[in-house]
């Protein structure tokens, strides 16, 4: 049985309303999409405790509140609400990400992880997808765009012809191909997530076909 941490940590979450016949592997398979699980315990078949390695993984898990696992909507909450991962300093989490390889789950956007879950067959409600997209808008998208925008601005002196950063960002979103792609995702996040999920499924099917062909 997983011991409750003696010191409050944002990495620790509690999962309630687990279906009685749900196995540990069902839950760990699901929550592994969020990031690396350090420790796990399923108690009395209805409540689970998960200690993630990093706060970013716990944040993703909390966003999955009301997701369906084994036919039942689960309730996912921070165990220590005073240090909830969703309210902790995002700068600390960003610093933590500098040590994470890009291919690891914790380094992915929340929307990307939601797309992977949908592609794997899990049922996620529209509010969950919206919450993931809103999280990325608040913490992720501009953090990724800003360095590129600064380089473009320095090279092309766009700032000299635009009166404010808001107007500059709006111009960048509308007039560049990368900006237009980002804008389309922001305008219709649910469609974007489901589109990415279909792409993941199609790529997986294509890879399976290629392997079967090459083995002949």
Coordinates of N, CA and C in Angstrom, one line a residue:
X1 N 0.8 -1.2 0.0 CA 0.0 0.0 0.0 C 0.9 1.2 0.0
X2 N 0.5 2.2 -0.8 CA 1.2 3.5 -0.9 C 1.1 4.3 0.3
X3 N 2.2 4.7 0.9 CA 2.2 5.5 2.1 C 1.9 7.0 1.7
X4 N 1.1 7.7 2.4 CA 0.8 9.1 2.2 C 2.0 9.9 2.5
X5 N 2.5 10.8 1.6 CA 3.7 11.6 1.9 C 3.5 12.4 3.1
X6 N 4.6 12.5 3.9 CA 4.5 13.3 5.1 C 4.5 14.8 4.9
X7 N 5.1 15.2 3.8 CA 5.1 16.6 3.4 C 4.2 16.8 2.2
X8 N 3.4 17.9 2.2 CA 2.5 18.1 1.1 C 3.3 18.3 -0.2
X9 N 2.8 17.6 -1.3 CA 3.4 17.7 -2.6 C 2.4 17.8 -3.7
X10 N 2.6 18.6 -4.7 CA 1.7 18.7 -5.8 C 1.7 17.5 -6.7
X11 N 2.6 16.6 -6.5 CA 2.7 15.4 -7.3 C 1.8 14.3 -6.9
X12 N 1.0 14.4 -5.8 CA 0.2 13.4 -5.3 C -1.3 13.6 -5.5
X13 N -2.0 12.7 -6.2 CA -3.4 12.9 -6.5 C -4.2 11.7 -6.0
X14 N -5.5 11.9 -5.8 CA -6.4 10.9 -5.4 C -7.4 10.7 -6.4
X15 N -7.8 9.4 -6.7 CA -8.7 9.1 -7.7 C -9.9 8.3 -7.1
X16 N -11.1 8.9 -7.2 CA -12.3 8.3 -6.6 C -13.3 7.8 -7.6
X17 N -14.3 7.1 -7.2 CA -15.3 6.6 -8.0 C -14.8 5.6 -9.1
X18 N -13.8 4.8 -8.7 CA -13.3 3.8 -9.6 C -14.2 2.6 -9.7
X19 N -14.5 2.1 -10.8 CA -15.4 1.0 -11.0 C -14.8 -0.2 -10.2
X20 N -15.6 -1.0 -9.5 CA -15.2 -2.1 -8.6 C -14.3 -3.1 -9.3
X21 N -14.5 -3.4 -10.6 CA -13.8 -4.4 -11.3 C -12.6 -3.8 -12.0
X22 N -12.2 -2.6 -11.8 CA -11.1 -1.9 -12.4 C -9.8 -2.5 -11.8
X23 N -8.8 -2.9 -12.6 CA -7.6 -3.4 -12.1 C -6.5 -2.3 -12.1
X24 N -5.5 -2.6 -11.3 CA -4.4 -1.6 -11.2 C -3.8 -1.2 -12.6
X25 N -3.7 -2.2 -13.5 CA -3.1 -2.0 -14.8 C -4.0 -1.1 -15.6
X26 N -5.3 -1.2 -15.5 CA -6.2 -0.3 -16.2 C -5.9 1.1 -15.8
X27 N -5.7 1.4 -14.6 CA -5.5 2.8 -14.1 C -4.1 3.3 -14.5
X28 N -3.1 2.4 -14.2 CA -1.8 2.9 -14.5 C -1.6 3.0 -16.0
X29 N -2.2 2.2 -16.9 CA -2.1 2.4 -18.3 C -2.7 3.8 -18.7
X30 N -3.8 4.1 -18.1 CA -4.5 5.4 -18.4 C -3.6 6.6 -17.9
X31 N -3.2 6.6 -16.6 CA -2.5 7.7 -16.1 C -1.1 7.8 -16.5
X32 N -0.5 6.7 -17.1 CA 0.8 6.8 -17.7 C 0.9 7.8 -18.9
X33 N -0.2 8.1 -19.5 CA -0.3 9.1 -20.5 C 0.1 10.4 -20.0
X34 N -0.1 10.7 -18.7 CA 0.2 11.9 -18.0 C 1.7 12.1 -17.8
X35 N 2.4 11.0 -17.5 CA 3.8 11.1 -17.2 C 4.2 9.9 -16.3
X36 N 5.4 9.9 -15.9 CA 5.9 8.8 -15.1 C 5.3 8.7 -13.7
X37 N 4.8 7.5 -13.4 CA 4.2 7.3 -12.1 C 5.3 6.7 -11.2
X38 N 5.5 7.4 -10.1 CA 6.6 7.0 -9.1 C 6.0 5.9 -8.2
X39 N 4.8 6.0 -7.8 CA 4.2 5.0 -6.9 C 2.7 5.0 -7.1
X40 N 2.0 3.9 -6.8 CA 0.6 3.8 -7.1 C 0.0 2.8 -6.1
X41 N -1.3 3.1 -5.7 CA -2.0 2.1 -4.8 C -3.5 2.2 -5.1
X42 N -4.1 1.0 -5.3 CA -5.6 0.9 -5.5 C -6.2 0.3 -4.2
X43 N -6.9 1.1 -3.4 CA -7.5 0.7 -2.2 C -8.9 0.3 -2.2
X44 N -9.3 -0.8 -1.7 CA -10.7 -1.2 -1.7 C -11.4 -1.2 -3.0
X45 N -10.6 -1.2 -4.1 CA -11.1 -1.3 -5.4 C -11.9 0.0 -5.9
X46 N -12.0 1.0 -5.1 CA -12.8 2.2 -5.5 C -12.0 3.5 -5.4
X47 N -10.9 3.5 -4.7 CA -10.1 4.7 -4.5 C -8.6 4.4 -4.8
X48 N -8.0 5.3 -5.6 CA -6.6 5.1 -5.9 C -5.8 6.3 -5.5
X49 N -4.5 6.0 -5.2 CA -3.6 7.1 -4.9 C -2.4 7.0 -5.9
X50 N -2.0 8.2 -6.4 CA -0.9 8.2 -7.4 C 0.1 9.2 -7.1
X51 N 1.3 8.8 -7.0 CA 2.4 9.8 -6.8 C 3.2 9.8 -8.1
X52 N 3.1 11.0 -8.8 CA 3.8 11.2 -10.0 C 5.2 11.7 -9.8
X53 N 6.1 11.5 -10.7 CA 7.5 11.9 -10.6 C 7.6 13.5 -10.7
X54 N 6.7 14.1 -11.5 CA 6.8 15.5 -11.7 C 5.4 16.2 -11.6
X55 N 5.4 17.5 -11.2 CA 4.2 18.2 -11.0 C 3.4 18.3 -12.4
X56 N 4.1 18.4 -13.5 CA 3.5 18.5 -14.8 C 2.6 17.3 -15.1
X57 N 3.0 16.1 -14.6 CA 2.2 15.0 -14.8 C 0.9 15.0 -14.0
X58 N 1.1 15.5 -12.7 CA -0.1 15.6 -11.8 C -1.1 16.6 -12.4
X59 N -0.6 17.7 -13.0 CA -1.5 18.7 -13.6 C -2.3 18.0 -14.7
X60 N -1.7 17.2 -15.5 CA -2.5 16.6 -16.6 C -3.5 15.6 -16.0
X61 N -3.1 14.9 -14.9 CA -4.1 14.0 -14.3 C -5.3 14.7 -13.8
X62 N -5.1 15.8 -13.1 CA -6.2 16.6 -12.5 C -7.1 17.1 -13.6
X63 N -6.6 17.4 -14.8 CA -7.4 17.9 -15.9 C -8.3 16.7 -16.4
X64 N -8.0 15.5 -16.1 CA -8.7 14.3 -16.5 C -9.9 14.0 -15.6
X65 N -10.2 14.9 -14.7 CA -11.4 14.7 -13.8 C -12.6 14.5 -14.6
X66 N -13.4 13.4 -14.3 CA -14.6 13.1 -15.0 C -14.4 12.3 -16.3
X67 N -13.1 11.9 -16.6 CA -12.9 11.0 -17.7 C -13.4 9.6 -17.4
X68 N -13.7 8.9 -18.5 CA -14.3 7.5 -18.3 C -13.2 6.5 -18.4
X69 N -13.1 5.7 -17.3 CA -12.2 4.6 -17.3 C -13.0 3.3 -16.9
X70 N -12.9 2.3 -17.7 CA -13.7 1.1 -17.4 C -15.2 1.3 -17.2
X71 N -15.7 2.2 -18.0 CA -17.2 2.4 -18.0 C -17.7 3.3 -16.9
X72 N -16.8 4.0 -16.2 CA -17.3 4.9 -15.1 C -16.4 6.2 -15.1
X73 N -17.1 7.3 -14.9 CA -16.4 8.6 -14.8 C -15.7 8.6 -13.4
X74 N -14.4 8.8 -13.5 CA -13.6 8.9 -12.3 C -13.5 10.4 -11.8
X75 N -13.2 10.5 -10.5 CA -13.0 11.8 -9.9 C -11.5 11.9 -9.6
X76 N -10.8 12.9 -10.2 CA -9.4 13.1 -9.9 C -9.2 14.4 -9.3
X77 N -8.5 14.4 -8.1 CA -8.3 15.6 -7.3 C -6.9 15.6 -6.7
X78 N -6.3 16.8 -6.4 CA -5.1 16.8 -5.7 C -5.3 16.3 -4.3
X79 N -4.4 15.5 -3.7 CA -4.6 15.1 -2.4 C -4.3 16.2 -1.4
X80 N -3.3 17.0 -1.7 CA -3.0 18.2 -0.9 C -3.4 19.4 -1.6
X81 N -4.6 19.9 -1.3 CA -5.2 21.0 -2.1 C -4.4 22.3 -1.9
X82 N -3.7 22.4 -0.7 CA -3.0 23.6 -0.5 C -1.8 23.8 -1.4
X83 N -1.3 22.7 -2.0 CA -0.2 22.7 -2.9 C -0.6 22.0 -4.3
X84 N -1.8 22.2 -4.7 CA -2.3 21.6 -5.9 C -1.4 21.9 -7.1
X85 N -1.2 20.9 -7.9 CA -0.4 21.1 -9.1 C -1.0 22.2 -10.0
X86 N -2.3 22.4 -10.1 CA -2.9 23.3 -10.9 C -2.8 24.7 -10.4
X87 N -2.4 24.9 -9.2 CA -2.2 26.3 -8.6 C -0.8 26.6 -8.3
X88 N 0.1 25.6 -8.5 CA 1.5 25.8 -8.2 C 2.1 26.7 -9.2
X89 N 3.3 27.3 -8.9 CA 4.0 28.2 -9.8 C 4.4 27.5 -11.1
X90 N 3.8 28.0 -12.2 CA 4.1 27.4 -13.5 C 5.6 27.6 -13.9
X91 N 6.2 28.7 -13.4 CA 7.6 28.9 -13.7 C 8.5 27.7 -13.1
X92 N 8.1 27.3 -11.9 CA 8.9 26.1 -11.4 C 8.7 24.9 -12.3
X93 N 7.5 24.7 -12.8 CA 7.3 23.6 -13.6 C 8.0 23.7 -14.9
X94 N 8.1 24.9 -15.5 CA 8.8 25.1 -16.7 C 10.3 24.9 -16.5
X95 N 10.8 25.3 -15.4 CA 12.2 25.0 -15.1 C 12.5 23.5 -15.0
X96 N 11.5 22.8 -14.4 CA 11.6 21.4 -14.3 C 11.7 20.7 -15.7
X97 N 11.0 21.3 -16.6 CA 10.9 20.7 -18.0 C 12.2 20.8 -18.7
X98 N 13.1 21.7 -18.3 CA 14.4 21.8 -19.0 C 15.2 20.5 -18.9
X99 N 14.8 19.7 -17.9 CA 15.6 18.4 -17.7 C 14.9 17.3 -18.4
X100 N 13.7 17.5 -19.0 CA 12.9 16.5 -19.6 C 13.2 16.4 -21.1
X101 N 13.4 15.2 -21.6 CA 13.6 15.0 -23.0 C 12.3 15.3 -23.8
X102 N 12.4 15.8 -25.0 CA 11.2 16.3 -25.7 C 10.2 15.1 -25.9
X103 N 10.7 13.9 -26.1 CA 9.8 12.8 -26.4 C 9.0 12.3 -25.2
X104 N 9.4 12.7 -24.0 CA 8.7 12.3 -22.8 C 7.3 13.0 -22.6
X105 N 6.4 12.3 -21.9 CA 5.1 12.7 -21.8 C 5.0 14.1 -21.1
X106 N 5.8 14.3 -20.1 CA 5.7 15.6 -19.3 C 6.0 16.8 -20.2
X107 N 6.7 16.6 -21.2 CA 7.1 17.8 -22.0 C 6.1 18.1 -23.1
X108 N 5.1 17.2 -23.3 CA 4.1 17.5 -24.3 C 3.0 18.4 -23.8
X109 N 2.4 19.1 -24.7 CA 1.2 20.0 -24.3 C 0.1 19.1 -23.8
X110 N -0.8 19.7 -23.0 CA -1.9 19.0 -22.5 C -2.8 18.5 -23.6
X111 N -3.0 19.4 -24.6 CA -3.9 19.0 -25.8 C -3.3 17.8 -26.5
X112 N -2.0 17.7 -26.7 CA -1.4 16.6 -27.3 C -1.7 15.3 -26.6
X113 N -1.6 15.4 -25.2 CA -1.8 14.2 -24.4 C -3.3 13.8 -24.5
X114 N -4.2 14.7 -24.5 CA -5.6 14.4 -24.7 C -5.9 13.7 -26.0
X115 N -5.2 14.2 -27.0 CA -5.4 13.5 -28.4 C -4.9 12.1 -28.3
X116 N -3.8 11.9 -27.6 CA -3.2 10.5 -27.5 C -4.2 9.6 -26.8
X117 N -4.9 10.1 -25.7 CA -5.8 9.4 -25.0 C -7.1 9.0 -25.8
X118 N -7.5 10.0 -26.6 CA -8.7 9.8 -27.5 C -8.3 8.8 -28.5
X119 N -7.1 8.9 -29.1 CA -6.7 7.9 -30.1 C -6.6 6.5 -29.5
X120 N -6.3 6.4 -28.2 CA -6.2 5.1 -27.5 C -7.6 4.5 -27.2
X121 N -8.6 5.3 -27.4 CA -10.0 4.8 -27.2 C -10.7 5.3 -25.9
X122 N -10.0 6.1 -25.2 CA -10.6 6.6 -23.9 C -11.7 7.7 -24.2
X123 N -12.7 7.8 -23.4 CA -13.8 8.8 -23.6 C -13.5 10.0 -22.7
X124 N -13.2 11.1 -23.4 CA -13.0 12.4 -22.7 C -14.1 13.4 -23.1
X125 N -14.7 14.0 -22.1 CA -15.8 14.9 -22.4 C -15.2 16.2 -23.0
X126 N -16.1 17.0 -23.6 CA -15.7 18.3 -24.2 C -15.1 19.2 -23.1
X127 N -15.7 19.3 -21.9 CA -15.1 20.2 -20.9 C -13.6 19.8 -20.6
X128 N -13.3 18.5 -20.6 CA -11.9 18.1 -20.4 C -11.0 18.6 -21.5
X129 N -11.5 18.5 -22.7 CA -10.7 19.0 -23.8 C -10.5 20.5 -23.8
X130 N -11.6 21.2 -23.5 CA -11.5 22.6 -23.3 C -10.5 23.0 -22.2
X131 N -10.6 22.3 -21.1 CA -9.7 22.6 -20.0 C -8.2 22.5 -20.4
X132 N -8.0 21.4 -21.2 CA -6.6 21.2 -21.6 C -6.1 22.3 -22.6
X133 N -7.0 22.7 -23.5 CA -6.7 23.7 -24.4 C -6.5 25.1 -23.7
X134 N -7.4 25.3 -22.7 CA -7.2 26.6 -21.9 C -5.9 26.6 -21.2
X135 N -5.5 25.4 -20.6 CA -4.3 25.3 -19.9 C -3.1 25.7 -20.8
X136 N -3.2 25.1 -22.1 CA -2.1 25.4 -23.0 C -2.0 26.8 -23.4
X137 N -3.2 27.4 -23.6 CA -3.2 28.9 -23.9 C -2.6 29.7 -22.8
X138 N -2.9 29.3 -21.6 CA -2.5 30.1 -20.5 C -1.0 29.9 -20.2
X139 N -0.5 28.7 -20.3 CA 0.9 28.4 -20.0 C 1.8 28.0 -21.1
X140 N 1.2 27.3 -22.1 CA 2.1 26.6 -23.1 C 2.3 27.3 -24.4
X141 N 1.2 27.8 -25.0 CA 1.4 28.2 -26.4 C 2.2 29.4 -26.5
X142 N 2.0 30.5 -25.7 CA 2.8 31.7 -25.9 C 4.2 31.5 -25.5
X143 N 4.4 30.6 -24.5 CA 5.8 30.3 -24.1 C 6.6 29.7 -25.2
X144 N 5.9 28.9 -26.1 CA 6.6 28.3 -27.2 C 6.7 29.3 -28.4
X145 N 5.7 30.2 -28.5 CA 5.7 31.1 -29.6 C 6.6 32.3 -29.4
X146 N 6.7 32.7 -28.1 CA 7.4 34.0 -27.8 C 8.9 34.0 -28.3
X147 N 9.7 33.0 -28.1 CA 11.1 33.0 -28.6 C 11.1 33.2 -30.1
X148 N 10.3 32.5 -30.8 CA 10.3 32.6 -32.3 C 9.8 34.0 -32.7
X149 N 8.8 34.5 -32.0 CA 8.3 35.8 -32.3 C 9.4 36.9 -32.1
X150 N 10.1 36.8 -31.0 CA 11.2 37.7 -30.7 C 12.2 37.7 -31.8
X151 N 12.6 36.5 -32.3 CA 13.6 36.4 -33.4 C 13.1 37.1 -34.7
X152 N 11.8 36.8 -35.0 CA 11.2 37.4 -36.2 C 11.1 38.9 -36.0
X153 N 10.8 39.4 -34.8 CA 10.6 40.8 -34.6 C 12.0 41.5 -34.7
X154 N 13.0 40.9 -34.2 CA 14.4 41.5 -34.3 C 14.9 41.5 -35.7
X155 N 14.6 40.5 -36.5 CA 15.1 40.4 -37.9 C 14.3 41.3 -38.8
X156 N 13.0 41.4 -38.6 CA 12.1 42.1 -39.6 C 11.7 43.5 -39.1
X157 N 12.0 43.8 -37.8 CA 11.6 45.0 -37.2 C 10.1 45.3 -37.3
X158 N 9.4 44.2 -37.1 CA 7.9 44.3 -37.2 C 7.4 45.3 -36.1
X159 N 8.1 45.3 -34.9 CA 7.6 46.2 -33.9 C 7.6 47.6 -34.2
X160 N 8.5 48.0 -35.2 CA 8.5 49.4 -35.5 C 7.3 49.9 -36.3
X161 N 6.6 48.9 -36.9 CA 5.4 49.3 -37.7 C 4.1 48.9 -37.0
X162 N 4.2 48.3 -35.8 CA 3.0 48.0 -35.1 C 3.1 48.6 -33.7
X163 N 2.0 49.2 -33.2 CA 2.0 50.0 -32.1 C 2.0 49.3 -30.7
X164 N 1.6 48.0 -30.7 CA 1.6 47.3 -29.4 C 1.9 45.9 -29.6
X165 N 2.3 45.2 -28.5 CA 2.6 43.8 -28.6 C 1.3 43.0 -29.0
X166 N 0.2 43.4 -28.5 CA -1.1 42.7 -28.9 C -1.3 42.8 -30.4
X167 N -1.1 44.0 -31.0 CA -1.3 44.1 -32.4 C -0.2 43.3 -33.2
X168 N 1.0 43.3 -32.6 CA 2.1 42.5 -33.3 C 1.7 41.0 -33.3
X169 N 1.3 40.5 -32.1 CA 1.0 39.1 -32.0 C -0.2 38.8 -32.9
X170 N -1.2 39.7 -33.0 CA -2.3 39.4 -33.9 C -1.9 39.4 -35.4
X171 N -1.0 40.3 -35.7 CA -0.4 40.3 -37.1 C 0.3 39.0 -37.4
X172 N 1.1 38.6 -36.4 CA 1.9 37.3 -36.6 C 1.0 36.1 -36.8
X173 N -0.1 36.1 -35.9 CA -1.0 34.9 -36.0 C -1.7 34.9 -37.4
X174 N -2.0 36.1 -37.9 CA -2.8 36.1 -39.2 C -2.0 36.0 -40.4
X175 N -0.7 36.5 -40.4 CA 0.0 36.6 -41.6 C 1.1 35.6 -41.8
X176 N 1.4 34.7 -40.8 CA 2.4 33.7 -41.0 C 1.7 32.3 -41.0
X177 N 2.3 31.4 -41.7 CA 1.8 30.0 -41.7 C 1.7 29.4 -40.4
X178 N 2.8 29.5 -39.6 CA 2.8 29.0 -38.2 C 1.8 29.6 -37.4
X179 N 1.7 30.9 -37.5 CA 0.7 31.7 -36.7 C -0.7 31.2 -37.0
X180 N -1.0 31.0 -38.3 CA -2.3 30.6 -38.7 C -2.7 29.2 -38.2
X181 N -1.7 28.3 -38.1 CA -1.9 27.0 -37.6 C -2.2 27.1 -36.1
X182 N -1.5 27.9 -35.4 CA -1.7 28.1 -34.0 C -3.1 28.7 -33.8
X183 N -3.5 29.7 -34.6 CA -4.8 30.3 -34.4 C -5.9 29.4 -34.7
X184 N -5.8 28.5 -35.7 CA -6.8 27.5 -36.0 C -7.0 26.6 -34.8
X185 N -5.9 26.2 -34.1 CA -6.1 25.3 -33.0 C -6.8 26.0 -31.8
X186 N -6.5 27.3 -31.7 CA -7.1 28.1 -30.6 C -8.5 28.4 -30.8
X187 N -8.9 28.5 -32.1 CA -10.3 28.9 -32.4 C -11.2 27.7 -32.1
X188 N -10.8 26.5 -32.5 CA -11.6 25.3 -32.3 C -10.8 24.2 -31.7
X189 N -10.5 24.3 -30.4 CA -9.6 23.3 -29.8 C -10.1 21.9 -29.8
X190 N -11.4 21.7 -29.6 CA -11.9 20.3 -29.6 C -11.7 19.6 -31.0
X191 N -12.1 20.3 -32.0 CA -11.8 19.8 -33.4 C -10.4 19.5 -33.6
X192 N -9.5 20.4 -33.1 CA -8.1 20.2 -33.3 C -7.6 19.0 -32.6
X193 N -8.1 18.7 -31.4 CA -7.7 17.6 -30.6 C -8.1 16.3 -31.3
X194 N -9.4 16.3 -31.7 CA -9.9 15.1 -32.4 C -9.2 14.8 -33.7
X195 N -8.9 15.9 -34.4 CA -8.1 15.7 -35.7 C -6.7 15.1 -35.4
X196 N -6.1 15.6 -34.4 CA -4.8 15.0 -34.0 C -4.9 13.6 -33.6
X197 N -6.0 13.2 -32.9 CA -6.2 11.9 -32.5 C -6.4 11.0 -33.7
X198 N -7.1 11.4 -34.7 CA -7.3 10.6 -36.0 C -5.9 10.5 -36.7
X199 N -5.1 11.5 -36.7 CA -3.8 11.4 -37.3 C -2.9 10.4 -36.6
X200 N -3.0 10.3 -35.3 CA -2.2 9.4 -34.5 C -2.7 8.0 -34.9
X201 N -4.0 7.7 -34.9 CA -4.5 6.4 -35.3 C -4.1 6.0 -36.7
X202 N -4.2 7.0 -37.6 CA -3.8 6.7 -39.0 C -2.4 6.4 -39.1
X203 N -1.5 7.1 -38.4 CA -0.1 6.8 -38.4 C 0.2 5.4 -37.9
X204 N -0.5 5.1 -36.8 CA -0.2 3.8 -36.2 C -0.6 2.7 -37.1
X205 N -1.8 2.8 -37.8 CA -2.2 1.8 -38.8 C -1.3 1.7 -39.9
X206 N -0.8 2.9 -40.4 CA 0.2 2.9 -41.5 C 1.5 2.2 -41.1
X207 N 2.0 2.4 -39.9 CA 3.2 1.8 -39.4 C 3.0 0.3 -39.3
X208 N 1.8 -0.1 -38.9 CA 1.6 -1.6 -38.8 C 1.5 -2.2 -40.1
X209 N 0.9 -1.5 -41.1 CA 0.9 -2.0 -42.5 C 2.3 -2.1 -43.1
X210 N 3.1 -1.1 -42.8 CA 4.5 -1.1 -43.3 C 5.3 -2.2 -42.7
X211 N 5.1 -2.5 -41.4 CA 5.9 -3.6 -40.8 C 5.4 -4.9 -41.3
X212 N 4.1 -5.1 -41.6 CA 3.6 -6.3 -42.1 C 4.1 -6.5 -43.5
X213 N 4.2 -5.5 -44.3 CA 4.7 -5.6 -45.7 C 6.2 -5.9 -45.7
X214 N 7.0 -5.3 -44.8 CA 8.4 -5.5 -44.8 C 8.8 -6.9 -44.3
X215 N 7.9 -7.5 -43.5 CA 8.2 -8.8 -43.0 C 7.9 -10.0 -43.9
X216 N 7.3 -9.7 -45.0 CA 6.9 -10.7 -46.0 C 8.1 -11.1 -46.8

